[in-house]
Amino acid sequence: DSPLDLSAIRADFPILDQTVQDKALCYLDNAATAQKPRQVIDAVAEYYRRDNANIHRGVHTLAERATAAYESARERMADFINASATEELIFLRGTTEAINLVAQSWARPRLEPGDEILVTELDHHSNIVPWQLVCEQTGATLRAVEVNERGELDLESFEALISRRPRLFAVGHVSNALGTINPVKHLVERAHAFGVPVLVDGAQATPHMAVDVQALGCDFYAFSGHKMYGPTGIGALWSRKELLTEMPPWQGGGEMIKMVSIERSVWNDVPHKFEAGTPNIAGAIGLAAAADYMESIGLDAIGDWEHRLLEHATRRLSETPGVTLIGTAEQKAAVVSFVVDGVHPHDLGTILDSEGVAIRAGHHCAMPLMEKLGLPATARASMAFYNTLEEIDTLADALVRARELLA
Ligand code: PMP
């Protein structure tokens, strides 16, 4: 009873049609990486079959075609997050690389001993560790907004810390560990009231909702292709052109220069200044195909169906004896984190795999959050729009059996 044509959608994802351990695959590990529709796989394959060439410097037809395809992928992705200009979108390896770039190119030259960078206890390691590195390099201090027992940011803690005027506030849009959707627009408004720029880690947002960087009002937005049905090894950083223009390059090499002599070089314009070396051309083309695919289904329709999946999963799991849900924020993406009495999450993951159910168990690259919650690990089921209510039932039934076996 989905408003989406789930059988047609699932037919677009060849990987879903397989058995694992003699059971139909039930893929509920989408927050780690999402599966790819044939439209993405075909776009990448077609590029290699027909157009492959290095970009930007070529005078021959294939180089022109590859350049056009890469640059039109940039236009597509800039449009996808409603950037006001195409050159504000830098293709990188993913969220991790995007955050490291901002830490090293934007923050490092600005930070001095006594300065603060503000993150949150909810953040992924990739939005914590790059800031630790730059704090070590500059003598600045890293602070973190506290999270409450529901897995939401404590807004009093945020107000107290943002009023100290850190040099930057870096915050996840959606928590990969718990699914919490942070009130980013509000946080940006408050940060800007204190003159603090904001970086948003959008790795878990772009797969689930329409993102509009202009409406959010943030200063930097990072995301990864592989979480939103695109290839691995491609992602992007968005920022406003004025900011990008004043930032020094992060890596040196080909493509990022206008002129090089042994004594000095002249940097290329934004965005090329930040894309040293041969980029992931096929990845960018595949990512644009993923954006096309998501929009062909409709971002609102995706959000609505995933919300139904989340409600169903929340209800089924809270009714399952011995299961405790971790993270009960009011605003959530389709992620359920949980623990089962007497069963270690890793053992649970292994048992579920024997039932064909793929979930994740561990600290979810959010060790500060786990410490705050007093848990070494949780099990996490994370949904995508191709998942079905029956798959959630399969998970819940498998949990009952796993508990009988292990607890
Ligand atoms: N932030 C969040 C919230 C994530 O979930 C992830 C991926 N698990 C990342 C950042 C890092 O993304 P990537 O590994 O694609 O660079």
Tab-separated table of N, CA, C and O in Angstrom, residues 108-213:
chain	number	residue	atom	x	y	z
A	108	ARG	N	42.124	26.879	9.151
A	108	ARG	CA	43.511	26.890	9.638
A	108	ARG	C	44.178	28.268	9.589
A	108	ARG	O	44.796	28.692	10.567
A	109	PRO	N	44.039	29.015	8.487
A	109	PRO	CA	44.695	30.331	8.471
A	109	PRO	C	44.051	31.336	9.428
A	109	PRO	O	44.664	32.362	9.740
A	110	ARG	N	42.829	31.062	9.863
A	110	ARG	CA	42.110	32.026	10.714
A	110	ARG	C	42.252	31.760	12.204
A	110	ARG	O	41.997	32.648	13.010
A	111	LEU	N	42.549	30.520	12.566
A	111	LEU	CA	42.485	30.140	13.986
A	111	LEU	C	43.731	30.563	14.740
A	111	LEU	O	44.849	30.469	14.240
A	112	GLU	N	43.479	31.007	15.963
A	112	GLU	CA	44.579	31.370	16.855
A	112	GLU	C	44.334	30.721	18.206
A	112	GLU	O	43.191	30.364	18.516
A	113	PRO	N	45.391	30.597	19.010
A	113	PRO	CA	45.193	30.037	20.358
A	113	PRO	C	44.095	30.825	21.078
A	113	PRO	O	44.043	32.053	20.980
A	114	GLY	N	43.223	30.105	21.755
A	114	GLY	CA	42.118	30.766	22.451
A	114	GLY	C	40.834	30.765	21.637
A	114	GLY	O	39.737	30.887	22.176
A	115	ASP	N	40.942	30.623	20.310
A	115	ASP	CA	39.740	30.518	19.471
A	115	ASP	C	39.054	29.180	19.728
A	115	ASP	O	39.694	28.219	20.159
A	116	GLU	N	37.762	29.144	19.406
A	116	GLU	CA	37.025	27.892	19.552
A	116	GLU	C	36.372	27.485	18.240
A	116	GLU	O	36.013	28.329	17.422
A	117	ILE	N	36.265	26.177	18.062
A	117	ILE	CA	35.440	25.596	17.004
A	117	ILE	C	34.350	24.824	17.739
A	117	ILE	O	34.630	24.134	18.723
A	118	LEU	N	33.112	24.934	17.261
A	118	LEU	CA	32.004	24.267	17.946
A	118	LEU	C	31.420	23.169	17.065
A	118	LEU	O	31.087	23.412	15.898
A	119	VAL	N	31.340	21.957	17.617
A	119	VAL	CA	30.647	20.842	16.951
A	119	VAL	C	29.555	20.372	17.914
A	119	VAL	O	29.175	21.114	18.818
A	120	THR	N	29.045	19.158	17.717
A	120	THR	CA	28.037	18.640	18.660
A	120	THR	C	28.371	17.196	19.017
A	120	THR	O	29.078	16.505	18.276
A	121	GLU	N	27.811	16.757	20.139
A	121	GLU	CA	28.029	15.375	20.576
A	121	GLU	C	27.355	14.368	19.653
A	121	GLU	O	27.590	13.182	19.751
A	122	LEU	N	26.493	14.868	18.774
A	122	LEU	CA	25.751	13.995	17.863
A	122	LEU	C	26.538	13.713	16.584
A	122	LEU	O	26.149	12.875	15.774
A	123	ASP	N	27.649	14.418	16.413
A	123	ASP	CA	28.300	14.369	15.104
A	123	ASP	C	29.078	13.089	14.820
A	123	ASP	O	29.538	12.390	15.717
A	124	HIS	N	29.187	12.832	13.528
A	124	HIS	CA	30.007	11.743	12.989
A	124	HIS	C	31.485	12.107	13.176
A	124	HIS	O	31.830	13.291	13.164
A	125	HIS	N	32.333	11.098	13.312
A	125	HIS	CA	33.768	11.371	13.486
A	125	HIS	C	34.307	12.285	12.392
A	125	HIS	O	35.229	13.063	12.625
A	126	SER	N	33.725	12.193	11.193
A	126	SER	CA	34.284	13.023	10.116
A	126	SER	C	33.906	14.494	10.284
A	126	SER	O	34.447	15.343	9.579
A	127	ASN	N	33.013	14.791	11.210
A	127	ASN	CA	32.772	16.202	11.542
A	127	ASN	C	33.322	16.529	12.939
A	127	ASN	O	32.906	17.519	13.553
A	128	ILE	N	34.213	15.711	13.434
A	128	ILE	CA	34.884	15.979	14.713
A	128	ILE	C	36.403	15.977	14.512
A	128	ILE	O	37.097	16.942	14.840
A	129	VAL	N	36.902	14.888	13.941
A	129	VAL	CA	38.353	14.698	13.858
A	129	VAL	C	39.057	15.771	13.001
A	129	VAL	O	40.113	16.263	13.396
A	130	PRO	N	38.506	16.182	11.842
A	130	PRO	CA	39.194	17.242	11.081
A	130	PRO	C	39.349	18.525	11.904
A	130	PRO	O	40.340	19.248	11.752
A	131	TRP	N	38.383	18.780	12.796
A	131	TRP	CA	38.450	19.976	13.653
A	131	TRP	C	39.472	19.775	14.760
A	131	TRP	O	40.139	20.726	15.169
A	132	GLN	N	39.582	18.528	15.269
A	132	GLN	CA	40.633	18.254	16.259
A	132	GLN	C	42.008	18.500	15.641
A	132	GLN	O	42.886	19.090	16.270
A	133	LEU	N	42.169	18.038	14.399
A	133	LEU	CA	43.469	18.212	13.735
A	133	LEU	C	43.813	19.686	13.611
A	133	LEU	O	44.926	20.110	13.940
A	134	VAL	N	42.850	20.485	13.153
A	134	VAL	CA	43.165	21.902	12.933
A	134	VAL	C	43.309	22.637	14.272
A	134	VAL	O	44.080	23.592	14.375
A	135	CYS	N	42.623	22.172	15.302
A	135	CYS	CA	42.812	22.773	16.633
A	135	CYS	C	44.234	22.482	17.135
A	135	CYS	O	44.890	23.369	17.689
A	136	GLU	N	44.674	21.243	16.922
A	136	GLU	CA	46.050	20.905	17.313
A	136	GLU	C	47.066	21.759	16.561
A	136	GLU	O	48.064	22.204	17.124
A	137	GLN	N	46.797	21.998	15.290
A	137	GLN	CA	47.736	22.767	14.459
A	137	GLN	C	47.790	24.242	14.853
A	137	GLN	O	48.772	24.919	14.570
A	138	THR	N	46.726	24.743	15.468
A	138	THR	CA	46.631	26.195	15.678
A	138	THR	C	46.532	26.602	17.139
A	138	THR	O	46.567	27.800	17.441
A	139	GLY	N	46.327	25.646	18.030
A	139	GLY	CA	46.142	25.991	19.442
A	139	GLY	C	44.714	26.387	19.767
A	139	GLY	O	44.427	26.866	20.878
A	140	ALA	N	43.788	26.214	18.838
A	140	ALA	CA	42.375	26.488	19.118
A	140	ALA	C	41.775	25.331	19.926
A	140	ALA	O	42.396	24.274	20.068
A	141	THR	N	40.567	25.556	20.432
A	141	THR	CA	39.906	24.566	21.296
A	141	THR	C	38.617	24.085	20.651
A	141	THR	O	37.847	24.892	20.127
A	142	LEU	N	38.384	22.778	20.726
A	142	LEU	CA	37.148	22.201	20.184
A	142	LEU	C	36.143	22.015	21.310
A	142	LEU	O	36.468	21.450	22.354
A	143	ARG	N	34.937	22.512	21.094
A	143	ARG	CA	33.857	22.307	22.074
A	143	ARG	C	32.679	21.652	21.385
A	143	ARG	O	32.570	21.707	20.152
A	144	ALA	N	31.791	21.039	22.193
A	144	ALA	CA	30.673	20.300	21.591
A	144	ALA	C	29.360	20.606	22.305
A	144	ALA	O	29.290	20.561	23.538
A	145	VAL	N	28.332	20.893	21.520
A	145	VAL	CA	26.977	21.077	22.048
A	145	VAL	C	26.506	19.731	22.606
A	145	VAL	O	26.708	18.694	21.979
A	146	GLU	N	25.858	19.762	23.766
A	146	GLU	CA	25.406	18.509	24.374
A	146	GLU	C	24.152	17.970	23.698
A	146	GLU	O	23.396	18.712	23.083
A	147	VAL	N	23.964	16.676	23.872
A	147	VAL	CA	22.780	16.022	23.315
A	147	VAL	C	21.950	15.517	24.500
A	147	VAL	O	22.506	15.159	25.539
A	148	ASN	N	20.622	15.557	24.376
A	148	ASN	CA	19.784	15.091	25.491
A	148	ASN	C	19.471	13.596	25.361
A	148	ASN	O	19.904	12.952	24.392
A	149	GLU	N	18.679	13.069	26.304
A	149	GLU	CA	18.466	11.604	26.326
A	149	GLU	C	17.618	11.122	25.152
A	149	GLU	O	17.628	9.954	24.809
A	150	ARG	N	16.916	12.041	24.493
A	150	ARG	CA	16.154	11.635	23.297
A	150	ARG	C	17.038	11.640	22.044
A	150	ARG	O	16.590	11.276	20.965
A	151	GLY	N	18.267	12.104	22.208
A	151	GLY	CA	19.143	12.153	21.036
A	151	GLY	C	18.957	13.429	20.241
A	151	GLY	O	19.260	13.476	19.044
A	152	GLU	N	18.454	14.473	20.904
A	152	GLU	CA	18.326	15.776	20.245
A	152	GLU	C	19.380	16.728	20.814
A	152	GLU	O	19.813	16.572	21.959
A	153	LEU	N	19.739	17.732	20.039
A	153	LEU	CA	20.675	18.728	20.564
A	153	LEU	C	20.009	19.501	21.689
A	153	LEU	O	18.833	19.870	21.597
A	154	ASP	N	20.781	19.741	22.743
A	154	ASP	CA	20.300	20.531	23.865
A	154	ASP	C	20.468	22.006	23.488
A	154	ASP	O	21.593	22.510	23.394
A	155	LEU	N	19.343	22.671	23.250
A	155	LEU	CA	19.414	24.028	22.708
A	155	LEU	C	19.956	25.036	23.725
A	155	LEU	O	20.502	26.066	23.343
A	156	GLU	N	19.823	24.714	25.014
A	156	GLU	CA	20.424	25.601	26.026
A	156	GLU	C	21.945	25.519	25.963
A	156	GLU	O	22.652	26.531	26.051
A	157	SER	N	22.429	24.309	25.829
A	157	SER	CA	23.870	24.107	25.692
A	157	SER	C	24.375	24.821	24.426
A	157	SER	O	25.416	25.483	24.432
A	158	PHE	N	23.583	24.709	23.347
A	158	PHE	CA	23.955	25.386	22.097
A	158	PHE	C	24.039	26.899	22.300
A	158	PHE	O	25.017	27.541	21.903
A	159	GLU	N	23.017	27.476	22.947
A	159	GLU	CA	23.011	28.932	23.162
A	159	GLU	C	24.228	29.366	23.987
A	159	GLU	O	24.868	30.373	23.690
A	160	ALA	N	24.515	28.569	25.021
A	160	ALA	CA	25.643	28.930	25.890
A	160	ALA	C	26.951	28.913	25.101
A	160	ALA	O	27.792	29.811	25.250
A	161	LEU	N	27.100	27.914	24.245
A	161	LEU	CA	28.379	27.770	23.531
A	161	LEU	C	28.484	28.688	22.318
A	161	LEU	O	29.564	29.195	22.009
A	162	ILE	N	27.356	28.945	21.648
A	162	ILE	CA	27.442	29.808	20.462
A	162	ILE	C	27.666	31.265	20.880
A	162	ILE	O	28.288	32.040	20.149
A	163	SER	N	27.191	31.609	22.092
A	163	SER	CA	27.378	32.995	22.552
A	163	SER	C	28.841	33.270	22.919
A	163	SER	O	29.229	34.413	23.116
A	164	ARG	N	29.655	32.211	22.981
A	164	ARG	CA	31.097	32.405	23.178
A	164	ARG	C	31.786	32.783	21.863
A	164	ARG	O	32.998	32.938	21.818
A	165	ARG	N	30.983	32.887	20.805
A	165	ARG	CA	31.476	33.263	19.484
A	165	ARG	C	32.653	32.407	18.995
A	165	ARG	O	33.767	32.914	18.779
A	166	PRO	N	32.384	31.084	18.807
A	166	PRO	CA	33.428	30.266	18.193
A	166	PRO	C	33.696	30.773	16.776
A	166	PRO	O	32.882	31.506	16.210
A	167	ARG	N	34.830	30.390	16.205
A	167	ARG	CA	35.139	30.842	14.837
A	167	ARG	C	34.257	30.168	13.806
A	167	ARG	O	34.048	30.688	12.719
A	168	LEU	N	33.755	28.955	14.153
A	168	LEU	CA	32.897	28.215	13.217
A	168	LEU	C	32.041	27.240	14.011
A	168	LEU	O	32.489	26.697	15.030
A	169	PHE	N	30.813	27.018	13.555
A	169	PHE	CA	29.950	25.973	14.105
A	169	PHE	C	29.772	24.932	13.006
A	169	PHE	O	29.335	25.256	11.899
A	170	ALA	N	30.150	23.685	13.295
A	170	ALA	CA	30.032	22.593	12.316
A	170	ALA	C	29.040	21.585	12.868
A	170	ALA	O	29.228	21.050	13.960
A	171	VAL	N	27.977	21.315	12.110
A	171	VAL	CA	26.885	20.492	12.651
A	171	VAL	C	26.334	19.561	11.580
A	171	VAL	O	26.236	19.923	10.406
A	172	GLY	N	25.977	18.355	12.012
A	172	GLY	CA	25.343	17.405	11.098
A	172	GLY	C	23.894	17.816	10.847
A	172	GLY	O	23.208	18.284	11.750
A	173	HIS	N	23.439	17.633	9.620
A	173	HIS	CA	22.035	17.921	9.296
A	173	HIS	C	21.154	16.810	9.874
A	173	HIS	O	20.155	17.072	10.535
A	174	VAL	N	21.577	15.562	9.619
A	174	VAL	CA	20.857	14.378	10.116
A	174	VAL	C	21.880	13.438	10.730
A	174	VAL	O	22.926	13.174	10.129
A	175	SER	N	21.567	12.913	11.930
A	175	SER	CA	22.497	12.002	12.600
A	175	SER	C	22.448	10.614	11.963
A	175	SER	O	21.376	10.024	11.838
A	176	ASN	N	23.620	10.097	11.593
A	176	ASN	CA	23.669	8.750	11.028
A	176	ASN	C	23.404	7.701	12.096
A	176	ASN	O	22.889	6.635	11.817
A	177	ALA	N	23.736	8.011	13.348
A	177	ALA	CA	23.641	7.007	14.406
A	177	ALA	C	22.214	6.850	14.908
A	177	ALA	O	21.774	5.733	15.194
A	178	LEU	N	21.474	7.967	15.001
A	178	LEU	CA	20.131	7.921	15.587
A	178	LEU	C	19.035	8.382	14.635
A	178	LEU	O	17.857	8.164	14.895
A	179	GLY	N	19.400	9.069	13.579
A	179	GLY	CA	18.397	9.579	12.638
A	179	GLY	C	17.859	10.962	12.975
A	179	GLY	O	17.076	11.526	12.200
A	180	THR	N	18.253	11.525	14.102
A	180	THR	CA	17.787	12.859	14.502
A	180	THR	C	18.000	13.884	13.383
A	180	THR	O	19.106	13.979	12.836
A	181	ILE	N	16.937	14.629	13.063
A	181	ILE	CA	17.096	15.747	12.120
A	181	ILE	C	17.274	17.014	12.950
A	181	ILE	O	16.405	17.376	13.744
A	182	ASN	N	18.398	17.659	12.792
A	182	ASN	CA	18.669	18.868	13.575
A	182	ASN	C	17.961	20.083	12.967
A	182	ASN	O	17.815	20.167	11.746
A	183	PRO	N	17.556	21.023	13.805
A	183	PRO	CA	16.877	22.230	13.307
A	183	PRO	C	17.891	23.211	12.713
A	183	PRO	O	18.162	24.275	13.273
A	184	VAL	N	18.433	22.839	11.565
A	184	VAL	CA	19.599	23.545	11.021
A	184	VAL	C	19.305	25.007	10.734
A	184	VAL	O	20.122	25.885	11.014
A	185	LYS	N	18.121	25.268	10.189
A	185	LYS	CA	17.812	26.656	9.830
A	185	LYS	C	17.858	27.554	11.079
A	185	LYS	O	18.436	28.642	11.055
A	186	HIS	N	17.255	27.052	12.140
A	186	HIS	CA	17.262	27.800	13.407
A	186	HIS	C	18.699	27.961	13.934
A	186	HIS	O	19.103	29.047	14.361
A	187	LEU	N	19.465	26.878	13.884
A	187	LEU	CA	20.836	26.930	14.406
A	187	LEU	C	21.673	27.942	13.619
A	187	LEU	O	22.472	28.684	14.194
A	188	VAL	N	21.454	27.964	12.294
A	188	VAL	CA	22.204	28.909	11.455
A	188	VAL	C	21.823	30.345	11.823
A	188	VAL	O	22.696	31.215	11.975
A	189	GLU	N	20.526	30.585	12.001
A	189	GLU	CA	20.086	31.948	12.353
A	189	GLU	C	20.729	32.415	13.653
A	189	GLU	O	21.213	33.541	13.758
A	190	ARG	N	20.721	31.507	14.643
A	190	ARG	CA	21.295	31.865	15.943
A	190	ARG	C	22.810	32.069	15.823
A	190	ARG	O	23.364	33.014	16.384
A	191	ALA	N	23.487	31.182	15.094
A	191	ALA	CA	24.942	31.311	14.936
A	191	ALA	C	25.273	32.630	14.240
A	191	ALA	O	26.163	33.370	14.669
A	192	HIS	N	24.521	32.932	13.187
A	192	HIS	CA	24.793	34.168	12.445
A	192	HIS	C	24.536	35.400	13.311
A	192	HIS	O	25.207	36.429	13.144
A	193	ALA	N	23.586	35.290	14.241
A	193	ALA	CA	23.331	36.420	15.146
A	193	ALA	C	24.580	36.743	15.968
A	193	ALA	O	24.762	37.875	16.403
A	194	PHE	N	25.432	35.745	16.161
A	194	PHE	CA	26.696	35.977	16.879
A	194	PHE	C	27.877	36.108	15.905
A	194	PHE	O	29.029	36.082	16.323
A	195	GLY	N	27.568	36.198	14.619
A	195	GLY	CA	28.623	36.354	13.621
A	195	GLY	C	29.417	35.083	13.365
A	195	GLY	O	30.556	35.148	12.884
A	196	VAL	N	28.818	33.917	13.671
A	196	VAL	CA	29.549	32.651	13.527
A	196	VAL	C	29.108	31.943	12.240
A	196	VAL	O	27.923	31.633	12.085
A	197	PRO	N	30.038	31.661	11.326
A	197	PRO	CA	29.669	30.903	10.132
A	197	PRO	C	29.373	29.435	10.466
A	197	PRO	O	29.853	28.921	11.474
A	198	VAL	N	28.589	28.789	9.600
A	198	VAL	CA	28.126	27.425	9.889
A	198	VAL	C	28.420	26.477	8.723
A	198	VAL	O	28.087	26.774	7.571
A	199	LEU	N	29.050	25.350	9.068
A	199	LEU	CA	29.214	24.255	8.117
A	199	LEU	C	28.199	23.173	8.455
A	199	LEU	O	28.059	22.804	9.621
A	200	VAL	N	27.503	22.679	7.439
A	200	VAL	CA	26.540	21.605	7.655
A	200	VAL	C	27.039	20.331	6.973
A	200	VAL	O	27.375	20.337	5.790
A	201	ASP	N	27.099	19.241	7.773
A	201	ASP	CA	27.426	17.913	7.246
A	201	ASP	C	26.115	17.289	6.774
A	201	ASP	O	25.298	16.851	7.589
A	202	GLY	N	25.940	17.278	5.471
A	202	GLY	CA	24.670	16.815	4.897
A	202	GLY	C	24.685	15.372	4.429
A	202	GLY	O	23.771	14.959	3.700
A	203	ALA	N	25.684	14.590	4.874
A	203	ALA	CA	25.832	13.217	4.362
A	203	ALA	C	24.542	12.408	4.492
A	203	ALA	O	24.193	11.641	3.589
A	204	GLN	N	23.822	12.599	5.612
A	204	GLN	CA	22.609	11.797	5.830
A	204	GLN	C	21.336	12.566	5.494
A	204	GLN	O	20.235	12.070	5.737
A	205	ALA	N	21.476	13.762	4.963
A	205	ALA	CA	20.276	14.536	4.627
A	205	ALA	C	19.927	14.402	3.149
A	205	ALA	O	18.765	14.150	2.802
A	206	THR	N	20.924	14.546	2.270
A	206	THR	CA	20.625	14.518	0.827
A	206	THR	C	19.951	13.217	0.377
A	206	THR	O	19.196	13.265	-0.585
A	207	PRO	N	20.166	12.074	1.053
A	207	PRO	CA	19.435	10.882	0.603
A	207	PRO	C	17.934	10.928	0.919
A	207	PRO	O	17.166	10.164	0.338
A	208	HIS	N	17.526	11.783	1.843
A	208	HIS	CA	16.168	11.673	2.382
A	208	HIS	C	15.262	12.859	2.127
A	208	HIS	O	14.056	12.750	2.272
A	209	MET	N	15.812	14.018	1.824
A	209	MET	CA	14.972	15.218	1.762
A	209	MET	C	15.540	16.209	0.748
A	209	MET	O	16.727	16.154	0.408
A	210	ALA	N	14.682	17.112	0.286
A	210	ALA	CA	15.152	18.170	-0.601
A	210	ALA	C	15.982	19.137	0.244
A	210	ALA	O	15.529	19.607	1.280
A	211	VAL	N	17.197	19.392	-0.198
A	211	VAL	CA	18.077	20.311	0.527
A	211	VAL	C	18.192	21.607	-0.275
A	211	VAL	O	18.430	21.576	-1.483
A	212	ASP	N	17.995	22.711	0.407
A	212	ASP	CA	18.082	24.022	-0.237
A	212	ASP	C	19.079	24.854	0.571
A	212	ASP	O	18.752	25.383	1.632
A	213	VAL	N	20.306	24.941	0.060
A	213	VAL	CA	21.356	25.602	0.848
A	213	VAL	C	21.052	27.092	1.054
A	213	VAL	O	21.439	27.660	2.077
